[in-house]
mmCIF file of C-alpha atoms in Angstrom:
data_model
loop_
_atom_site.group_PDB
_atom_site.id
_atom_site.type_symbol
_atom_site.label_atom_id
_atom_site.label_comp_id
_atom_site.label_asym_id
_atom_site.label_seq_id
_atom_site.Cartn_x
_atom_site.Cartn_y
_atom_site.Cartn_z
ATOM 1 C CA UNK A 1 58.284 52.220 22.821
ATOM 2 C CA UNK A 2 57.274 50.030 25.579
ATOM 3 C CA UNK A 3 55.966 51.956 28.752
ATOM 4 C CA UNK A 4 55.818 50.522 32.579
ATOM 5 C CA UNK A 5 52.493 50.822 34.348
ATOM 6 C CA UNK A 6 53.221 52.892 37.385
ATOM 7 C CA UNK A 7 51.639 50.352 39.509
ATOM 8 C CA UNK A 8 54.107 47.614 38.270
ATOM 9 C CA UNK A 9 57.149 50.120 38.678
ATOM 10 C CA UNK A 10 56.026 50.611 42.455
ATOM 11 C CA UNK A 11 55.490 47.099 42.942
ATOM 12 C CA UNK A 12 58.977 46.099 41.566
ATOM 13 C CA UNK A 13 60.735 49.043 43.777
ATOM 14 C CA UNK A 14 58.857 47.465 46.835
ATOM 15 C CA UNK A 15 60.373 44.250 46.229
ATOM 16 C CA UNK A 16 63.870 45.442 45.430
ATOM 17 C CA UNK A 17 63.609 47.298 49.120
ATOM 18 C CA UNK A 18 62.481 44.075 50.595
ATOM 19 C CA UNK A 19 64.988 41.971 49.083
ATOM 20 C CA UNK A 20 68.003 44.848 50.203
ATOM 21 C CA UNK A 21 66.462 44.806 53.804
ATOM 22 C CA UNK A 22 66.746 41.080 53.737
ATOM 23 C CA UNK A 23 70.313 40.967 52.663
ATOM 24 C CA UNK A 24 71.322 43.370 55.199
ATOM 25 C CA UNK A 25 69.774 41.874 58.018
ATOM 26 C CA UNK A 26 71.553 38.382 56.738
ATOM 27 C CA UNK A 27 74.792 40.225 56.430
ATOM 28 C CA UNK A 28 74.543 42.269 59.970
ATOM 29 C CA UNK A 29 74.326 39.068 61.569
ATOM 30 C CA UNK A 30 77.186 37.258 59.949
ATOM 31 C CA UNK A 31 80.041 37.714 62.693
ATOM 32 C CA UNK A 32 82.529 35.827 60.284
ATOM 33 C CA UNK A 33 82.645 38.700 57.678
ATOM 34 C CA UNK A 34 83.628 42.318 58.086
ATOM 35 C CA UNK A 35 80.924 44.292 56.318
ATOM 36 C CA UNK A 36 82.017 47.681 54.796
ATOM 37 C CA UNK A 37 79.080 49.777 55.606
ATOM 38 C CA UNK A 38 79.048 52.550 52.748
ATOM 39 C CA UNK A 39 75.705 54.436 52.422
ATOM 40 C CA UNK A 40 73.277 57.051 54.418
ATOM 41 C CA UNK A 41 70.422 56.830 56.273
ATOM 42 C CA UNK A 42 69.006 55.432 59.540
ATOM 43 C CA UNK A 43 70.328 51.875 58.802
ATOM 44 C CA UNK A 44 73.979 53.261 58.220
ATOM 45 C CA UNK A 45 74.159 54.643 61.558
ATOM 46 C CA UNK A 46 71.663 52.961 64.015
ATOM 47 C CA UNK A 47 72.751 49.265 63.439
ATOM 48 C CA UNK A 48 73.727 46.294 65.264
ATOM 49 C CA UNK A 49 77.509 46.678 64.317
ATOM 50 C CA UNK A 50 77.784 50.515 65.282
ATOM 51 C CA UNK A 51 75.652 49.842 68.432
ATOM 52 C CA UNK A 52 77.834 46.900 69.546
ATOM 53 C CA UNK A 53 80.933 49.305 69.130
ATOM 54 C CA UNK A 54 79.443 51.937 70.718
ATOM 55 C CA UNK A 55 78.509 49.932 73.789
ATOM 56 C CA UNK A 56 82.132 48.518 73.799
ATOM 57 C CA UNK A 57 83.415 52.190 74.067
ATOM 58 C CA UNK A 58 81.126 52.566 76.845
ATOM 59 C CA UNK A 59 82.304 49.761 78.786
ATOM 60 C CA UNK A 60 85.856 49.603 78.000
ATOM 61 C CA UNK A 61 87.108 52.857 77.240
ATOM 62 C CA UNK A 62 89.100 54.702 80.386
ATOM 63 C CA UNK A 63 92.052 57.232 79.463
ATOM 64 C CA UNK A 64 94.945 56.760 81.110
ATOM 65 C CA UNK A 65 95.156 60.358 82.699
ATOM 66 C CA UNK A 66 92.908 63.255 82.514
ATOM 67 C CA UNK A 67 93.266 65.482 79.533
ATOM 68 C CA UNK A 68 91.287 67.988 77.302
ATOM 69 C CA UNK A 69 88.784 66.333 75.167
ATOM 70 C CA UNK A 70 88.626 67.571 71.632
ATOM 71 C CA UNK A 71 85.787 66.546 69.416
ATOM 72 C CA UNK A 72 86.585 66.741 65.709
ATOM 73 C CA UNK A 73 85.654 65.625 62.445
ATOM 74 C CA UNK A 74 85.305 62.304 60.786
ATOM 75 C CA UNK A 75 86.994 61.997 57.227
ATOM 76 C CA UNK A 76 86.329 60.242 53.967
ATOM 77 C CA UNK A 77 89.827 58.620 54.464
ATOM 78 C CA UNK A 78 89.946 55.596 56.765
ATOM 79 C CA UNK A 79 91.635 54.979 59.115
ATOM 80 C CA UNK A 80 91.280 58.971 60.252
ATOM 81 C CA UNK A 81 94.769 59.217 60.508
ATOM 82 C CA UNK A 82 95.677 58.216 57.061
ATOM 83 C CA UNK A 83 93.288 61.047 55.820
ATOM 84 C CA UNK A 84 94.319 64.537 54.456
ATOM 85 C CA UNK A 85 92.190 66.256 57.001
ATOM 86 C CA UNK A 86 93.244 64.720 59.864
ATOM 87 C CA UNK A 87 96.904 64.397 59.162
ATOM 88 C CA UNK A 88 96.984 68.360 58.879
ATOM 89 C CA UNK A 89 95.032 68.764 62.234
ATOM 90 C CA UNK A 90 97.526 66.382 64.017
ATOM 91 C CA UNK A 91 100.606 67.865 62.261
ATOM 92 C CA UNK A 92 99.724 71.030 63.951
ATOM 93 C CA UNK A 93 99.023 69.777 67.270
ATOM 94 C CA UNK A 94 102.050 68.103 67.240
ATOM 95 C CA UNK A 95 104.229 70.979 66.153
ATOM 96 C CA UNK A 96 102.741 73.132 68.827
ATOM 97 C CA UNK A 97 103.522 70.539 71.533
ATOM 98 C CA UNK A 98 99.494 69.908 72.111
ATOM 99 C CA UNK A 99 98.912 66.306 70.980
ATOM 100 C CA UNK A 100 99.857 64.641 74.028
ATOM 101 C CA UNK A 101 97.688 67.155 76.170
ATOM 102 C CA UNK A 102 94.206 66.437 74.392
ATOM 103 C CA UNK A 103 92.364 63.540 73.793
ATOM 104 C CA UNK A 104 91.056 63.555 70.004
ATOM 105 C CA UNK A 105 87.238 62.227 69.811
ATOM 106 C CA UNK A 106 85.634 61.785 66.394
ATOM 107 C CA UNK A 107 82.063 62.696 65.918
ATOM 108 C CA UNK A 108 80.268 60.777 63.249
ATOM 109 C CA UNK A 109 77.396 58.778 62.057
ATOM 110 C CA UNK A 110 79.252 55.602 63.269
ATOM 111 C CA UNK A 111 79.141 57.062 66.850
ATOM 112 C CA UNK A 112 81.655 59.076 69.355
ATOM 113 C CA UNK A 113 84.922 57.562 68.823
ATOM 114 C CA UNK A 114 87.903 58.286 70.824
ATOM 115 C CA UNK A 115 91.296 58.056 68.707
ATOM 116 C CA UNK A 116 92.503 55.136 70.290
ATOM 117 C CA UNK A 117 89.580 52.942 69.139
ATOM 118 C CA UNK A 118 89.924 54.441 65.354
ATOM 119 C CA UNK A 119 91.855 51.792 63.777
ATOM 120 C CA UNK A 120 89.195 48.858 65.150
ATOM 121 C CA UNK A 121 86.463 47.403 63.122
ATOM 122 C CA UNK A 122 84.061 48.629 61.945
ATOM 123 C CA UNK A 123 85.517 52.317 62.311
ATOM 124 C CA UNK A 124 87.897 51.870 59.481
ATOM 125 C CA UNK A 125 85.210 50.218 57.303
ATOM 126 C CA UNK A 126 82.298 52.854 56.613
ATOM 127 C CA UNK A 127 81.718 55.613 54.036
ATOM 128 C CA UNK A 128 78.834 58.291 54.934
ATOM 129 C CA UNK A 129 78.488 60.911 51.960
ATOM 130 C CA UNK A 130 77.270 63.918 53.520
ATOM 131 C CA UNK A 131 76.634 65.502 49.980
ATOM 132 C CA UNK A 132 73.503 63.044 49.749
ATOM 133 C CA UNK A 133 71.963 63.858 52.930
ATOM 134 C CA UNK A 134 68.526 65.041 52.789
ATOM 135 C CA UNK A 135 66.909 66.973 55.525
ATOM 136 C CA UNK A 136 65.461 64.243 57.051
ATOM 137 C CA UNK A 137 68.442 61.932 57.089
ATOM 138 C CA UNK A 138 70.109 65.106 58.736
ATOM 139 C CA UNK A 139 67.585 65.117 61.737
ATOM 140 C CA UNK A 140 68.221 61.121 61.906
ATOM 141 C CA UNK A 141 71.897 61.907 62.251
ATOM 142 C CA UNK A 142 71.483 64.404 64.863
ATOM 143 C CA UNK A 143 69.085 62.445 66.929
ATOM 144 C CA UNK A 144 71.323 59.432 66.813
ATOM 145 C CA UNK A 145 74.654 61.444 67.637
ATOM 146 C CA UNK A 146 73.085 63.077 70.558
ATOM 147 C CA UNK A 147 71.867 59.998 72.417
ATOM 148 C CA UNK A 148 75.218 58.700 71.809
ATOM 149 C CA UNK A 149 77.235 61.744 72.769
ATOM 150 C CA UNK A 150 74.994 61.836 75.998
ATOM 151 C CA UNK A 151 75.684 58.327 76.983
ATOM 152 C CA UNK A 152 79.430 58.980 76.460
ATOM 153 C CA UNK A 153 79.395 61.872 78.558
ATOM 154 C CA UNK A 154 77.301 60.355 81.018
ATOM 155 C CA UNK A 155 79.824 57.480 81.732
ATOM 156 C CA UNK A 156 83.177 59.309 80.986
ATOM 157 C CA UNK A 157 82.996 62.976 81.245
ATOM 158 C CA UNK A 158 84.669 62.260 84.938
ATOM 159 C CA UNK A 159 87.826 61.261 83.081
ATOM 160 C CA UNK A 160 88.356 64.597 81.189
ATOM 161 C CA UNK A 161 89.332 68.282 82.380
ATOM 162 C CA UNK A 162 87.112 69.682 79.987
ATOM 163 C CA UNK A 163 85.931 69.702 76.200
ATOM 164 C CA UNK A 164 86.219 71.776 73.221
ATOM 165 C CA UNK A 165 85.547 70.958 69.713
ATOM 166 C CA UNK A 166 86.602 71.729 66.133
ATOM 167 C CA UNK A 167 84.083 71.236 63.864
ATOM 168 C CA UNK A 168 82.291 73.428 60.802
ATOM 169 C CA UNK A 169 79.935 75.681 62.463
ATOM 170 C CA UNK A 170 77.176 74.629 59.945
ATOM 171 C CA UNK A 171 77.808 71.018 60.503
ATOM 172 C CA UNK A 172 75.386 68.537 62.028
ATOM 173 C CA UNK A 173 77.770 67.449 64.500
ATOM 174 C CA UNK A 174 78.108 71.093 65.740
ATOM 175 C CA UNK A 175 74.455 71.398 66.194
ATOM 176 C CA UNK A 176 74.496 68.242 68.644
ATOM 177 C CA UNK A 177 77.473 69.894 70.272
ATOM 178 C CA UNK A 178 75.454 72.995 70.772
ATOM 179 C CA UNK A 179 72.345 70.893 72.166
ATOM 180 C CA UNK A 180 74.626 69.108 74.725
ATOM 181 C CA UNK A 181 76.068 72.079 76.102
ATOM 182 C CA UNK A 182 72.497 73.482 76.854
ATOM 183 C CA UNK A 183 71.464 70.123 78.329
ATOM 184 C CA UNK A 184 74.566 69.624 80.471
ATOM 185 C CA UNK A 185 75.028 73.092 81.351
ATOM 186 C CA UNK A 186 78.923 72.976 80.159
ATOM 187 C CA UNK A 187 80.651 74.979 77.775
ATOM 188 C CA UNK A 188 82.087 73.363 74.624
ATOM 189 C CA UNK A 189 84.110 76.087 72.652
ATOM 190 C CA UNK A 190 84.427 75.716 68.855
ATOM 191 C CA UNK A 191 87.974 76.499 68.006
ATOM 192 C CA UNK A 192 87.577 76.482 64.362
ATOM 193 C CA UNK A 193 87.013 79.610 62.329
ATOM 194 C CA UNK A 194 83.538 80.169 61.153
ATOM 195 C CA UNK A 195 83.438 78.834 57.387
ATOM 196 C CA UNK A 196 81.474 81.717 56.539
ATOM 197 C CA UNK A 197 84.334 83.800 57.518
ATOM 198 C CA UNK A 198 87.121 81.940 55.319
ATOM 199 C CA UNK A 199 87.883 83.623 52.010
ATOM 200 C CA UNK A 200 87.690 81.734 48.647
ATOM 201 C CA UNK A 201 91.404 82.216 48.298
ATOM 202 C CA UNK A 202 92.193 80.716 51.715
ATOM 203 C CA UNK A 203 90.002 77.511 50.594
ATOM 204 C CA UNK A 204 91.635 77.184 47.168
ATOM 205 C CA UNK A 205 95.252 77.754 48.674
ATOM 206 C CA UNK A 206 94.144 74.232 50.126
ATOM 207 C CA UNK A 207 92.194 72.571 47.360
ATOM 208 C CA UNK A 208 94.410 73.614 44.728
ATOM 209 C CA UNK A 209 90.988 73.612 42.485
ATOM 210 C CA UNK A 210 91.167 70.011 42.514
ATOM 211 C CA UNK A 211 89.829 68.512 45.916
ATOM 212 C CA UNK A 212 86.491 69.581 47.108
ATOM 213 C CA UNK A 213 85.463 68.887 50.506
ATOM 214 C CA UNK A 214 83.070 70.677 53.290
ATOM 215 C CA UNK A 215 85.956 70.167 55.881
ATOM 216 C CA UNK A 216 88.890 71.670 53.961
ATOM 217 C CA UNK A 217 87.880 75.116 55.864
ATOM 218 C CA UNK A 218 88.961 73.056 58.727
ATOM 219 C CA UNK A 219 92.634 72.904 57.506
ATOM 220 C CA UNK A 220 93.075 76.377 56.138
ATOM 221 C CA UNK A 221 95.970 78.013 57.553
ATOM 222 C CA UNK A 222 94.089 80.649 59.656
ATOM 223 C CA UNK A 223 91.409 78.019 61.105
ATOM 224 C CA UNK A 224 94.336 75.691 62.248
ATOM 225 C CA UNK A 225 96.400 78.882 63.590
ATOM 226 C CA UNK A 226 93.057 79.691 65.432
ATOM 227 C CA UNK A 227 92.930 75.834 66.792
ATOM 228 C CA UNK A 228 96.457 75.853 68.205
ATOM 229 C CA UNK A 229 96.247 79.416 69.641
ATOM 230 C CA UNK A 230 93.084 78.942 71.381
ATOM 231 C CA UNK A 231 93.968 75.270 72.524
ATOM 232 C CA UNK A 232 96.890 76.947 74.399
ATOM 233 C CA UNK A 233 95.021 79.522 76.048
ATOM 234 C CA UNK A 234 92.273 76.856 77.117
ATOM 235 C CA UNK A 235 94.739 74.235 78.342
#
């Protein structure tokens, strides 16, 4: 059996990292191709593609009428409206005649995304797996999302009556919302039932023992009912 000397292994890893960074810079600058941004870490949230799209939203987004802004979760399925999680949330909003009264805004590693932009590139072409996040990556996510949400609110809050959210209470996105509440001196209530209060049988009723996702808590019957009931009182 042959053993590779540690210094050689480290040198190889460093070379591979340099090659990866070089290729990424080349691809990111290639405007003729639509790059699918799959990965986690700083370069998969703070990059030229996402930053340009964020600036586009800040420059061009203007709702046709004042509504309540509802910050919610992203999804594995893209575009979001094709995902199981978003389908169930939107279905409940429509059934309760609430969908036309609110503006859905997705909080994600890709940015702060009003629903009208979610079919545009790059928002249908990325994947960030929260199961692979480390404590350091979570800090990066929080820092960048907080900056983008600050910029969004500074420019766009005048177009909204008020804001609320529908997020897991343990999520990094909700941590950002709590920080924003304190910084902007505003109230952004979370209409999701805390996942710690959701019983296992409620979760299993939706997952059927086959589909495991952090955000299934958001589409349990009790949490969806809390969303619509709370929204009716909030509007």
